[in-house]
Amino acid sequence: MLFGRDAEQRYNRKSFLRMKVLRSGWLRWLVIVLALLLFAFLLFLVWAHRPPIAEITPPPRTAFAAAEIRRGENLARIGNCVSCHQSAHGRPFAGGYGVQSPFGTIYGTNITPDAQTGIGRWSLEAFTRSMREGVSRDGRHLYPAFPYTHYTLVSDADLRALYAYFMTRDPVRAEAPVNELPLPLKFRPFIAGWKLLFFEPDRFRRDPDQSAEWNRGAYLGEGLAHCSACHSPRNWLGAEQRSEAYNGGWSAGWYAPPLNETSPAVRAWTARRLQSYLRTGLSVHHAAAAGPMGPVTHNLARADEADVRALSSYYAWWMRDAPASNREPPLADRSETARRAHPAGAALFAGACATCHEPGATMMALGGRPALPLGSPLHERHPHDTIQIILNGLQPPVDEAGPFMPAYRDILTDRQVAQLVAYLRTRYGSGPEWPDLVEEVTEARENSAP
Amino acid sequence: MIELEVNGTSHRINVDPATPLLYVLRDDLDLHAAKFGCGLGQCGSCTVLVDDKPVFACITPIAALAGRMITTVEGLGTREAPGIVQQAFAEEQAAQCGYCIPGMMARAEALLRRTTSPSEAEMRAAMRPVLCRCGTHMRILRAVRRAAAMRGGGVTDAAEPVR
Ligand code: FES
Ligand code: FES
């Protein structure tokens, strides 16, 4: 007797139990299914695993050539990196801005070369992997709020220059806030599954049938500048819908209008007009850059002029078949109709807006302020941009002296903003009346609370 | 006819509902603290409080104000019994020509009603919409720090101590 009596008995009882479980029908299946699931899950974990890349001693400034750093600075401006990697009162690139996604808030990280809280211990290899594959130095998958789906197109030389630029910023000790996501989404290996569905590491390929400028614009626009991240719709898993590229999308509660043949602009977006808009934050044929687009123009105004020209001609090409490119319609001013339809809105407009916006007002005489019907918001499918501008006003996008509009969030109630928006749509806009305006205003007010 | 509540008193006003609050305050109610600077919502010299929030009275039509609580600098205290913000501004001698000061005081009051312990950056951001052509900013900021301290709080990372 090898096991002794006790052990034998225990063994028998155990195997008896096991037999019973396996014999009773559904229980057996349950065990098998669970075992398979567990196995599949383990396989998934192995597959999703990315190794960490070894830490380095933070390199001194002198390790990078001045020309390389300058080049990286230009690229960082084109990429608008600072918008997500700086909080409202924080230092540049120290992180902390919360990207609002339908799933929760994801915070931009600290990309200054601080050794503890930034990327000071990241090698070029680790930096490159994060940009091209969305994997952090320590092997964690990064949420696609960080647009590696675009950055994967960036060339080796440009990644080197960006690395040189970030590694030579002042290191700032700042821990990014913890992401506010539901529990299952905090489990980062799931991001690998997302990538399997929606992400393919890639490199930019030039189109030989197009000009060098077009190709430069495409390389920057689809890559670092990641314009379609806001200007394209996303599916329910938050991935850009490539088949509907530039059909309009969302950013921080603002509607980013289409940049293709469905552009609602009533004046053509030519390359020249785009160039002056992107460089100054104001197109006299359209409007001032507002919302998240303000910082974009702020940065592009400081970027290389030829690069911005390339972006302009690329996006003018995207909008070449938009209605306004074909024929610029006369501007509407249905003041009587609007006043009769929305008398309360008309009174609010007269007291709150007219001194600046009524045709012939003092403000309109200043430095080429475009008339209200020229801007896209009143012609858009959604009322959000009009609502946002009224609630939150307009900060000078590029220079302190640029166009400024005060916020009306503390002046007007939700109902009053809604009345004003309805009046504006009827008087100057196009398209059907917007439904549920009061609710939209309430929501926009809550989501954009300062 | 619109009923306006200004500094705790109710007034029945019979003017065009599109009339900016600033004109009603100055012309109909004889409250001259809020000043006309630009009339375009750009300079802030007309700032008053509506429901504890700072607004530009020059671009606030009275049509928007039924049932809301308006406070002007006259409502913060009197010459004999000045309010805390007024005292702080006087003690810091925070005025040159004084044109912007009622707007500055309204801004400061709104900030301190929201929090008596703002950060320096928060305080500066709150004061920023009011322009001062005389360059009195350093004294004005001192006055706001002092007012915060007098209200039992204080600017958390003050650029200068209150003396
Ligand atoms: S007078 Fe109202 S902001 Fe200038
Ligand atoms: S003290 Fe003169 S404008 Fe401020």
Coordinates of C-alpha atoms and ligand atoms in Angstrom, one line a residue:
Chain A
M1 CA 0.0 0.0 0.0
L2 CA 1.8 3.0 -1.3
F3 CA -0.3 5.9 0.1
G4 CA -1.4 4.5 3.4
R5 CA -5.1 4.1 4.2
D6 CA -6.0 7.7 4.8
A7 CA -4.5 9.0 1.7
E8 CA -6.1 6.3 -0.4
Q9 CA -9.5 7.1 1.0
R10 CA -9.1 10.8 0.3
Y11 CA -8.0 10.0 -3.2
N12 CA -11.0 7.8 -3.8
R13 CA -13.4 10.4 -2.5
K14 CA -11.9 13.1 -4.7
S15 CA -12.0 11.0 -7.8
F16 CA -15.5 10.0 -6.9
L17 CA -16.6 13.6 -6.7
R18 CA -14.9 14.4 -10.0
M19 CA -16.6 11.5 -11.7
K20 CA -20.0 12.7 -10.5
V21 CA -19.4 16.2 -11.7
L22 CA -18.3 15.1 -15.1
R23 CA -21.1 12.6 -15.5
S24 CA -24.0 15.0 -14.7
G25 CA -24.6 16.6 -18.2
W26 CA -24.7 20.4 -18.1
L27 CA -22.2 20.7 -15.3
R28 CA -19.7 18.8 -17.4
W29 CA -20.2 21.2 -20.3
L30 CA -19.9 24.2 -18.0
V31 CA -16.5 23.0 -16.8
I32 CA -15.3 22.3 -20.3
V33 CA -16.5 25.7 -21.6
L34 CA -14.9 27.5 -18.6
A35 CA -11.7 25.6 -19.1
L36 CA -11.6 26.6 -22.8
L37 CA -12.4 30.2 -22.0
L38 CA -9.7 30.3 -19.4
F39 CA -7.3 28.8 -21.9
A40 CA -8.3 31.3 -24.6
F41 CA -7.9 34.1 -22.1
L42 CA -4.4 33.0 -21.2
L43 CA -3.5 32.7 -24.8
F44 CA -4.9 36.2 -25.3
L45 CA -2.8 37.6 -22.4
V46 CA 0.3 36.0 -23.9
W47 CA -0.5 37.4 -27.3
A48 CA -1.3 40.9 -25.9
H49 CA 1.8 41.0 -23.8
R50 CA 4.5 43.5 -24.9
P51 CA 7.9 43.5 -23.2
P52 CA 9.2 46.6 -21.4
I53 CA 12.1 48.4 -23.1
A54 CA 15.1 48.9 -20.8
E55 CA 15.3 52.3 -19.0
I56 CA 18.1 54.6 -19.9
T57 CA 19.9 57.3 -18.0
P58 CA 18.3 60.6 -19.1
P59 CA 20.6 61.9 -21.8
P60 CA 22.0 65.4 -21.4
R61 CA 20.9 68.2 -23.6
T62 CA 24.2 68.1 -25.4
A63 CA 23.3 64.7 -26.8
F64 CA 21.0 66.3 -29.3
A65 CA 21.9 68.6 -32.2
A66 CA 20.4 72.1 -32.3
A67 CA 19.0 71.7 -35.8
E68 CA 17.4 68.4 -34.8
I69 CA 15.7 70.0 -31.9
R70 CA 14.4 72.9 -34.0
R71 CA 13.0 70.5 -36.5
G72 CA 11.3 68.6 -33.7
E73 CA 9.8 71.8 -32.4
N74 CA 8.2 72.5 -35.7
L75 CA 6.8 69.0 -35.9
A76 CA 5.5 69.2 -32.3
R77 CA 3.6 72.3 -33.3
I78 CA 2.1 70.7 -36.3
G79 CA 1.1 67.7 -34.2
N80 CA -0.5 70.0 -31.7
C81 CA 1.0 67.8 -28.9
V82 CA 0.6 70.4 -26.3
S83 CA -3.2 70.5 -26.4
C84 CA -3.4 67.1 -24.7
H85 CA -0.1 67.2 -22.9
Q86 CA -0.8 70.3 -20.9
S87 CA -3.5 71.1 -18.3
A88 CA -5.3 74.4 -18.0
H89 CA -2.8 76.0 -15.5
G90 CA 0.0 73.4 -16.0
R91 CA 3.3 73.6 -17.7
P92 CA 3.7 72.7 -21.4
F93 CA 4.1 68.9 -22.1
A94 CA 3.6 68.1 -18.4
G95 CA 0.3 66.4 -19.2
G96 CA -3.0 66.6 -17.4
Y97 CA -5.5 67.6 -20.0
G98 CA -8.6 65.3 -19.9
V99 CA -9.7 63.9 -23.3
Q100 CA -13.4 63.4 -23.1
S101 CA -14.4 60.1 -24.7
P102 CA -17.7 58.3 -24.7
F103 CA -16.2 55.8 -22.3
G104 CA -14.7 58.3 -19.8
T105 CA -11.9 60.8 -19.4
I106 CA -8.3 59.9 -20.4
Y107 CA -5.6 62.2 -19.3
G108 CA -2.6 63.3 -21.4
T109 CA 0.6 62.1 -19.9
N110 CA 3.8 64.0 -18.9
I111 CA 6.1 63.9 -21.9
T112 CA 8.8 66.2 -20.4
P113 CA 12.1 64.3 -19.7
D114 CA 11.5 64.0 -16.0
A115 CA 13.0 60.7 -15.0
Q116 CA 10.2 59.7 -12.5
T117 CA 7.0 61.1 -14.0
G118 CA 7.9 61.9 -17.6
I119 CA 9.8 60.2 -20.4
G120 CA 13.3 60.9 -19.2
R121 CA 14.2 57.2 -19.1
W122 CA 12.7 56.4 -22.5
S123 CA 15.1 55.5 -25.2
L124 CA 14.5 56.5 -28.8
E125 CA 13.4 52.9 -29.4
A126 CA 10.7 53.2 -26.6
F127 CA 9.5 56.6 -27.9
T128 CA 9.3 55.2 -31.5
R129 CA 7.3 52.2 -30.3
S130 CA 4.8 54.3 -28.4
M131 CA 4.3 56.6 -31.5
R132 CA 4.0 53.7 -34.0
E133 CA 2.4 50.9 -32.0
G134 CA 0.7 52.6 -29.0
V135 CA 2.8 50.8 -26.4
S136 CA 4.3 52.6 -23.4
R137 CA 8.0 52.0 -22.4
D138 CA 6.9 49.6 -19.7
G139 CA 4.9 47.5 -22.1
R140 CA 1.4 48.8 -21.3
H141 CA -0.9 49.4 -24.2
L142 CA -1.9 53.0 -24.7
Y143 CA -5.5 54.1 -25.2
P144 CA -6.1 55.3 -28.8
A145 CA -7.0 58.8 -27.4
F146 CA -3.3 59.0 -28.1
P147 CA -3.5 59.0 -31.9
Y148 CA -0.9 56.4 -32.8
T149 CA -3.3 55.3 -35.5
H150 CA -2.0 58.5 -37.2
Y151 CA 1.5 58.7 -35.8
T152 CA 2.3 55.3 -37.2
L153 CA 2.8 57.1 -40.5
V154 CA 5.6 59.4 -39.2
S155 CA 9.0 58.8 -40.7
D156 CA 12.1 57.6 -38.7
A157 CA 13.8 61.0 -39.2
D158 CA 10.8 62.9 -37.9
L159 CA 10.4 60.7 -34.9
R160 CA 14.1 61.2 -34.1
A161 CA 13.6 65.0 -34.3
L162 CA 10.5 64.9 -32.1
Y163 CA 12.4 62.8 -29.6
A164 CA 15.3 65.3 -29.5
Y165 CA 12.8 68.1 -28.9
F166 CA 10.9 66.5 -26.0
M167 CA 14.1 65.2 -24.4
T168 CA 15.4 68.7 -24.3
R169 CA 12.4 70.4 -22.7
D170 CA 12.6 71.4 -19.0
P171 CA 11.8 68.3 -17.0
V172 CA 8.6 68.8 -14.9
R173 CA 7.7 66.5 -12.1
A174 CA 4.0 66.0 -12.5
E175 CA 2.0 62.8 -12.3
A176 CA -0.9 62.7 -14.7
P177 CA -4.3 62.2 -13.1
V178 CA -5.7 58.7 -13.0
N179 CA -8.0 58.0 -16.0
E180 CA -11.7 58.0 -15.3
L181 CA -12.8 54.8 -17.0
P182 CA -15.2 52.0 -16.1
L183 CA -13.3 49.0 -14.6
P184 CA -13.2 46.6 -17.5
L185 CA -11.6 49.3 -19.7
K186 CA -8.9 49.9 -17.2
F187 CA -7.7 46.4 -18.1
R188 CA -5.1 47.4 -20.7
P189 CA -4.7 44.1 -22.5
F190 CA -8.1 44.7 -24.0
I191 CA -6.6 47.6 -26.0
A192 CA -4.6 44.9 -27.9
G193 CA -8.0 43.6 -29.0
W194 CA -9.1 47.0 -30.1
K195 CA -5.9 47.4 -32.1
L196 CA -6.5 44.0 -33.8
L197 CA -9.8 45.4 -35.1
F198 CA -8.9 48.9 -35.9
F199 CA -5.2 49.5 -36.1
E200 CA -2.4 48.5 -38.5
P201 CA 1.1 49.8 -38.0
D202 CA 1.9 51.5 -41.3
R203 CA 4.2 54.0 -43.0
F204 CA 3.2 56.9 -45.3
R205 CA 3.3 56.1 -48.9
R206 CA 3.4 59.0 -51.4
D207 CA 1.0 59.2 -54.3
P208 CA 3.1 59.6 -57.4
D209 CA 0.2 61.2 -59.3
Q210 CA 0.1 64.2 -56.9
S211 CA 2.4 67.1 -56.5
A212 CA 5.2 67.2 -53.9
E213 CA 3.2 69.8 -51.9
W214 CA 0.1 67.6 -51.9
N215 CA 2.2 64.7 -50.7
R216 CA 3.8 66.8 -47.9
G217 CA 0.3 67.9 -46.9
A218 CA -1.0 64.4 -46.9
Y219 CA 2.0 63.1 -44.9
L220 CA 1.5 65.8 -42.3
G221 CA -2.3 65.9 -42.3
E222 CA -2.9 62.1 -42.0
G223 CA 0.1 61.7 -39.8
L224 CA 1.3 64.0 -37.1
A225 CA -1.4 66.7 -37.5
H226 CA -4.1 63.9 -37.2
C227 CA -6.8 66.3 -38.5
S228 CA -9.3 63.4 -39.1
A229 CA -9.1 62.4 -35.4
C230 CA -11.6 65.3 -34.8
H231 CA -13.1 65.8 -38.3
S232 CA -14.2 62.2 -38.9
P233 CA -17.0 60.3 -37.3
R234 CA -16.1 57.4 -35.0
N235 CA -17.8 54.1 -34.4
W236 CA -19.2 52.8 -31.1
L237 CA -15.8 51.6 -30.1
G238 CA -14.3 54.9 -30.7
A239 CA -12.5 54.1 -33.9
E240 CA -12.4 56.5 -36.8
Q241 CA -14.6 55.4 -39.6
R242 CA -12.2 55.4 -42.5
S243 CA -15.0 55.0 -45.1
E244 CA -16.4 58.3 -43.9
A245 CA -13.2 60.2 -43.6
Y246 CA -13.6 63.9 -43.0
N247 CA -17.4 63.6 -42.8
G248 CA -17.4 65.7 -39.5
G249 CA -16.7 64.5 -36.0
W250 CA -16.6 65.6 -32.4
S251 CA -14.0 67.1 -30.1
A252 CA -14.7 68.2 -26.5
G253 CA -18.3 68.9 -27.1
W254 CA -17.6 70.8 -30.3
Y255 CA -18.7 69.6 -33.7
A256 CA -15.7 69.5 -36.0
P257 CA -17.3 70.2 -39.4
P258 CA -16.7 68.0 -42.5
L259 CA -13.5 68.7 -44.5
N260 CA -14.7 66.9 -47.7
E261 CA -17.4 67.5 -50.3
T262 CA -20.0 67.8 -47.5
S263 CA -18.4 70.9 -46.0
P264 CA -21.2 73.2 -44.9
A265 CA -19.1 76.4 -45.6
V266 CA -20.8 79.0 -47.7
R267 CA -17.5 80.3 -49.1
A268 CA -15.0 78.1 -50.8
W269 CA -12.1 76.9 -48.8
T270 CA -9.3 77.6 -51.2
A271 CA -5.7 76.8 -50.3
R272 CA -5.0 80.5 -49.9
R273 CA -7.9 81.0 -47.5
L274 CA -7.0 77.9 -45.5
Q275 CA -3.5 79.1 -45.3
S276 CA -4.5 82.5 -43.8
Y277 CA -7.0 80.8 -41.5
L278 CA -4.5 78.3 -40.2
R279 CA -1.8 80.9 -39.8
T280 CA -3.8 83.7 -38.2
G281 CA -6.8 81.9 -36.6
L282 CA -9.1 84.0 -38.8
S283 CA -10.5 83.7 -42.3
V284 CA -12.2 86.9 -43.3
H285 CA -14.3 84.8 -45.7
H286 CA -15.4 82.4 -42.9
A287 CA -14.9 82.9 -39.2
A288 CA -12.4 82.8 -36.4
A289 CA -11.0 79.5 -35.2
A290 CA -13.1 78.5 -32.1
G291 CA -13.0 75.8 -29.5
P292 CA -10.3 73.1 -29.9
M293 CA -9.4 74.6 -33.2
G294 CA -8.1 77.7 -31.5
P295 CA -4.9 76.1 -30.1
V296 CA -4.4 74.3 -33.4
T297 CA -4.1 77.6 -35.3
H298 CA -2.1 79.0 -32.4
N299 CA 0.5 76.3 -33.0
L300 CA 0.3 76.3 -36.8
A301 CA 0.9 80.1 -36.7
R302 CA 4.3 79.3 -35.2
A303 CA 5.1 76.3 -37.5
D304 CA 7.0 76.3 -40.8
E305 CA 5.1 78.3 -43.3
A306 CA 5.7 75.9 -46.2
D307 CA 4.4 73.0 -44.1
V308 CA 1.2 74.9 -43.4
R309 CA 0.9 75.7 -47.0
A310 CA 1.2 72.0 -47.8
L311 CA -1.6 71.2 -45.3
S312 CA -3.7 73.9 -46.8
S313 CA -3.4 72.7 -50.3
Y314 CA -4.1 69.1 -49.2
Y315 CA -7.3 70.0 -47.4
A316 CA -8.4 72.4 -50.2
W317 CA -8.1 69.3 -52.4
W318 CA -10.3 67.4 -50.0
M319 CA -13.0 70.1 -50.2
R320 CA -12.7 70.7 -53.9
D321 CA -16.2 69.3 -54.6
A322 CA -17.9 71.0 -51.7
P323 CA -21.0 73.1 -52.7
A324 CA -19.2 76.5 -52.1
S325 CA -16.3 75.5 -54.2
N326 CA -18.7 75.3 -57.1
R327 CA -20.9 78.3 -56.3
E328 CA -20.9 80.7 -53.4
P329 CA -24.5 81.4 -52.5
P330 CA -25.7 84.9 -51.6
L331 CA -25.7 85.5 -47.8
A332 CA -29.1 85.2 -46.1
D333 CA -30.5 87.8 -43.7
R334 CA -34.1 86.9 -43.0
S335 CA -34.4 89.4 -40.1
E336 CA -38.2 89.9 -40.3
T337 CA -39.0 86.2 -40.6
A338 CA -36.7 85.4 -37.8
R339 CA -38.1 88.2 -35.6
R340 CA -41.7 87.0 -36.1
A341 CA -40.8 83.3 -35.5
H342 CA -38.6 83.9 -32.5
P343 CA -39.5 87.3 -30.8
A344 CA -37.7 86.5 -27.5
G345 CA -34.6 85.5 -29.4
A346 CA -34.8 88.7 -31.4
A347 CA -34.9 90.9 -28.3
L348 CA -31.9 89.0 -26.8
F349 CA -30.0 89.4 -30.0
A350 CA -30.7 93.1 -30.1
G351 CA -29.4 93.6 -26.6
A352 CA -26.6 91.1 -26.3
C353 CA -25.2 90.6 -29.8
A354 CA -26.2 93.5 -32.1
T355 CA -23.6 96.0 -31.0
C356 CA -21.0 93.7 -32.5
H357 CA -22.7 91.5 -35.0
E358 CA -25.5 93.5 -36.6
P359 CA -24.4 94.5 -40.1
G360 CA -22.9 98.0 -39.9
A361 CA -22.0 97.6 -36.2
T362 CA -18.8 99.2 -34.9
M363 CA -17.1 95.9 -34.3
M364 CA -17.7 94.8 -37.9
A365 CA -15.6 97.7 -39.1
L366 CA -12.6 96.5 -37.1
G367 CA -10.0 94.4 -38.9
G368 CA -12.1 92.4 -41.2
R369 CA -14.5 90.7 -38.9
P370 CA -16.6 88.2 -40.9
A371 CA -20.4 88.6 -40.8
L372 CA -22.3 85.9 -38.8
P373 CA -23.7 84.0 -41.8
L374 CA -20.2 83.4 -43.2
G375 CA -19.2 81.1 -40.4
S376 CA -20.0 77.4 -40.6
P377 CA -21.8 76.9 -37.3
L378 CA -25.2 78.3 -38.4
H379 CA -25.1 76.0 -41.5
E380 CA -24.1 72.8 -39.7
R381 CA -26.1 69.7 -39.0
H382 CA -25.7 70.2 -35.3
P383 CA -26.3 73.2 -33.1
H384 CA -23.3 72.5 -30.8
D385 CA -20.8 75.0 -32.2
T386 CA -23.3 77.9 -32.1
I387 CA -24.2 76.9 -28.5
Q388 CA -20.6 76.5 -27.4
I389 CA -19.6 79.9 -28.8
I390 CA -22.4 81.6 -27.1
L391 CA -21.9 79.9 -23.8
N392 CA -18.1 80.0 -23.7
G393 CA -17.2 82.9 -26.0
L394 CA -14.1 83.0 -28.1
Q395 CA -10.5 83.5 -26.9
P396 CA -8.1 85.1 -29.3
P397 CA -6.8 82.0 -31.1
V398 CA -3.4 83.1 -32.2
D399 CA -2.3 86.4 -30.6
E400 CA -3.6 88.2 -27.6
A401 CA -4.9 91.0 -29.9
G402 CA -7.1 88.6 -32.0
P403 CA -10.8 88.4 -32.0
F404 CA -12.4 88.1 -28.6
M405 CA -16.0 87.3 -27.8
P406 CA -17.2 87.3 -24.2
A407 CA -18.8 84.2 -22.8
Y408 CA -22.6 84.4 -22.2
R409 CA -22.9 81.4 -19.9
D410 CA -23.5 83.6 -16.8
I411 CA -25.6 86.2 -18.7
L412 CA -28.2 83.9 -20.4
T413 CA -30.2 81.0 -19.1
D414 CA -30.4 77.7 -21.0
R415 CA -33.8 78.7 -22.4
Q416 CA -32.6 82.1 -23.5
V417 CA -29.5 80.6 -25.2
A418 CA -31.9 78.2 -27.0
Q419 CA -34.2 81.1 -28.1
L420 CA -31.2 83.0 -29.4
V421 CA -29.8 80.0 -31.3
A422 CA -33.2 79.4 -32.9
Y423 CA -33.4 83.0 -34.0
L424 CA -29.9 83.0 -35.4
R425 CA -30.5 79.7 -37.4
T426 CA -33.6 81.2 -39.0
R427 CA -32.1 84.6 -39.6
Y428 CA -28.7 83.7 -41.0
G429 CA -28.4 79.9 -41.2
S430 CA -29.5 77.2 -43.6
G431 CA -31.0 73.8 -43.0
P432 CA -34.0 72.8 -40.8
E433 CA -34.7 74.2 -37.4
W434 CA -32.6 72.4 -34.7
P435 CA -34.7 70.2 -32.4
D436 CA -34.4 70.0 -28.5
L437 CA -32.3 73.1 -28.2
V438 CA -32.9 73.7 -24.5
E439 CA -31.7 70.2 -23.6
E440 CA -28.7 70.6 -25.9
V441 CA -27.8 73.9 -24.1
T442 CA -28.2 72.3 -20.7
E443 CA -25.9 69.5 -21.7
A444 CA -23.3 71.7 -23.3
R445 CA -23.2 73.9 -20.2
E446 CA -22.6 71.0 -17.9
N447 CA -20.0 69.4 -20.1
S448 CA -18.1 72.7 -20.6
A449 CA -18.2 74.0 -17.0
P450 CA -15.0 75.9 -16.3
Chain B
M1 CA -42.7 96.1 -18.0
I2 CA -39.9 94.1 -16.5
E3 CA -39.2 93.5 -12.8
L4 CA -35.6 93.8 -11.8
E5 CA -34.1 93.0 -8.5
V6 CA -31.0 95.2 -7.9
N7 CA -29.1 95.2 -4.6
G8 CA -32.0 93.6 -2.9
T9 CA -34.6 96.1 -4.1
S10 CA -37.2 95.3 -6.7
H11 CA -37.8 97.8 -9.5
R12 CA -40.5 97.8 -12.2
I13 CA -38.9 99.1 -15.4
N14 CA -40.7 100.2 -18.5
V15 CA -38.2 100.2 -21.3
D16 CA -37.5 98.1 -24.4
P17 CA -36.5 94.6 -23.3
A18 CA -33.5 94.7 -25.5
T19 CA -32.0 97.6 -23.5
P20 CA -28.7 96.7 -21.9
L21 CA -28.7 96.5 -18.1
L22 CA -25.9 99.1 -17.9
Y23 CA -28.2 101.9 -19.4
V24 CA -31.0 101.0 -17.0
L25 CA -28.7 101.1 -14.0
R26 CA -27.2 104.4 -14.9
D27 CA -30.1 106.2 -16.5
D28 CA -33.2 104.8 -14.7
L29 CA -31.9 103.7 -11.3
D30 CA -29.2 106.3 -10.8
L31 CA -26.6 103.7 -9.9
H32 CA -23.4 105.1 -11.5
A33 CA -20.7 102.6 -10.2
A34 CA -20.7 100.5 -13.3
K35 CA -19.1 102.4 -16.1
F36 CA -19.5 102.5 -19.9
G37 CA -16.2 101.8 -21.5
C38 CA -16.6 100.1 -24.8
G39 CA -20.2 98.9 -24.9
L40 CA -19.0 95.8 -26.7
G41 CA -18.2 93.3 -23.9
Q42 CA -14.5 93.8 -24.3
C43 CA -13.2 96.0 -21.4
G44 CA -15.2 95.0 -18.3
S45 CA -15.6 98.4 -16.8
C46 CA -19.4 97.8 -16.7
T47 CA -19.1 94.5 -14.8
V48 CA -21.8 93.7 -12.2
L49 CA -23.0 90.5 -10.5
V50 CA -26.0 88.5 -11.7
D51 CA -26.8 85.6 -9.4
D52 CA -23.3 85.9 -7.9
K53 CA -21.6 85.6 -11.3
P54 CA -19.7 88.5 -13.0
V55 CA -21.3 89.8 -16.3
F56 CA -20.8 92.6 -18.6
A57 CA -23.8 94.9 -18.1
C58 CA -23.3 96.6 -21.5
I59 CA -24.2 93.4 -23.4
T60 CA -26.8 92.0 -20.9
P61 CA -30.3 92.8 -22.2
I62 CA -32.8 93.3 -19.3
A63 CA -35.0 90.8 -21.2
A64 CA -32.6 88.2 -19.8
L65 CA -32.9 89.3 -16.2
A66 CA -36.4 88.7 -14.9
G67 CA -36.3 86.9 -11.6
R68 CA -32.5 87.1 -11.2
M69 CA -30.5 88.8 -8.6
I70 CA -28.4 91.8 -9.6
T71 CA -25.6 93.3 -7.4
T72 CA -23.7 96.4 -8.3
V73 CA -20.7 97.9 -6.3
E74 CA -23.3 100.1 -4.5
G75 CA -24.7 96.9 -3.1
L76 CA -21.4 95.8 -1.6
G77 CA -21.3 98.5 1.1
T78 CA -21.6 102.2 1.8
R79 CA -19.1 105.0 2.3
E80 CA -19.8 104.6 6.1
A81 CA -19.8 100.9 6.1
P82 CA -17.7 99.6 3.2
G83 CA -17.8 96.0 2.2
I84 CA -14.7 93.9 2.5
V85 CA -13.7 94.2 -1.1
Q86 CA -14.2 98.0 -1.0
Q87 CA -12.1 98.2 2.2
A88 CA -9.3 96.2 0.7
F89 CA -9.2 98.3 -2.4
A90 CA -9.1 101.5 -0.3
E91 CA -6.4 100.1 2.0
E92 CA -4.2 99.1 -1.0
Q93 CA -5.0 102.5 -2.7
A94 CA -5.8 100.4 -5.7
A95 CA -6.9 103.1 -8.1
Q96 CA -5.4 105.6 -10.5
C97 CA -8.2 107.2 -12.5
G98 CA -10.6 104.6 -11.0
Y99 CA -12.6 104.0 -14.1
C100 CA -12.0 100.3 -14.2
I101 CA -12.3 99.8 -10.4
P102 CA -16.0 99.1 -10.0
G103 CA -15.6 96.3 -12.6
M104 CA -12.5 95.0 -10.8
M105 CA -14.4 95.0 -7.5
A106 CA -17.3 93.2 -9.0
R107 CA -14.9 90.6 -10.4
A108 CA -13.2 90.2 -7.1
E109 CA -16.5 89.9 -5.2
A110 CA -17.7 87.2 -7.6
L111 CA -14.4 85.3 -7.2
L112 CA -14.5 85.5 -3.4
R113 CA -18.1 84.4 -3.3
R114 CA -17.1 81.3 -5.2
T115 CA -14.0 80.7 -3.1
T116 CA -12.1 82.6 -0.5
S117 CA -8.9 80.6 -1.1
P118 CA -8.2 80.8 -4.8
S119 CA -4.7 80.1 -6.3
E120 CA -2.8 83.0 -7.7
A121 CA -3.4 81.8 -11.2
E122 CA -7.1 81.4 -10.5
M123 CA -7.3 84.9 -9.1
R124 CA -5.5 86.4 -12.1
A125 CA -7.7 84.4 -14.5
A126 CA -10.7 85.7 -12.7
M127 CA -9.6 89.4 -12.9
R128 CA -8.3 89.2 -16.5
P129 CA -11.5 90.2 -18.3
V130 CA -11.4 93.7 -16.9
L131 CA -8.9 96.0 -18.5
C132 CA -7.1 98.8 -16.7
R133 CA -5.6 101.5 -18.9
C134 CA -3.7 103.1 -16.0
G135 CA -1.6 100.0 -15.2
T136 CA -2.8 99.7 -11.7
H137 CA -2.8 95.9 -11.9
M138 CA -0.2 95.2 -9.1
R139 CA -2.2 97.2 -6.6
I140 CA -5.4 95.6 -7.7
L141 CA -4.0 92.1 -7.3
R142 CA -2.8 93.1 -3.8
A143 CA -6.3 94.3 -3.0
V144 CA -7.8 91.0 -4.1
R145 CA -5.3 89.1 -2.0
R146 CA -6.1 91.3 1.0
A147 CA -9.8 90.9 0.5
A148 CA -9.4 87.1 0.4
A149 CA -7.5 87.1 3.6
M150 CA -10.0 89.5 5.3
R151 CA -12.8 87.0 4.3
G152 CA -11.0 84.3 6.3
G153 CA -9.2 82.6 3.4
G154 CA -6.3 83.8 1.3
V155 CA -4.6 83.3 -2.0
T156 CA -3.0 79.8 -1.6
D157 CA 0.3 80.5 -3.5
A158 CA 0.3 84.3 -3.3
A159 CA 3.0 86.0 -5.4
E160 CA 3.3 88.6 -2.6
P161 CA 2.3 88.4 1.1
V162 CA -0.5 90.6 2.4
R163 CA 1.0 93.4 4.6
Ligands
FES1 S1 -18.4 98.7 -21.3 FE1 -19.1 96.7 -21.0 S2 -17.3 95.6 -21.4 FE2 -16.7 97.6 -21.9
FES2 S1 -7.3 102.8 -12.6 FE1 -7.6 103.8 -14.5 S2 -8.4 102.3 -15.7 FE2 -7.8 101.2 -14.0

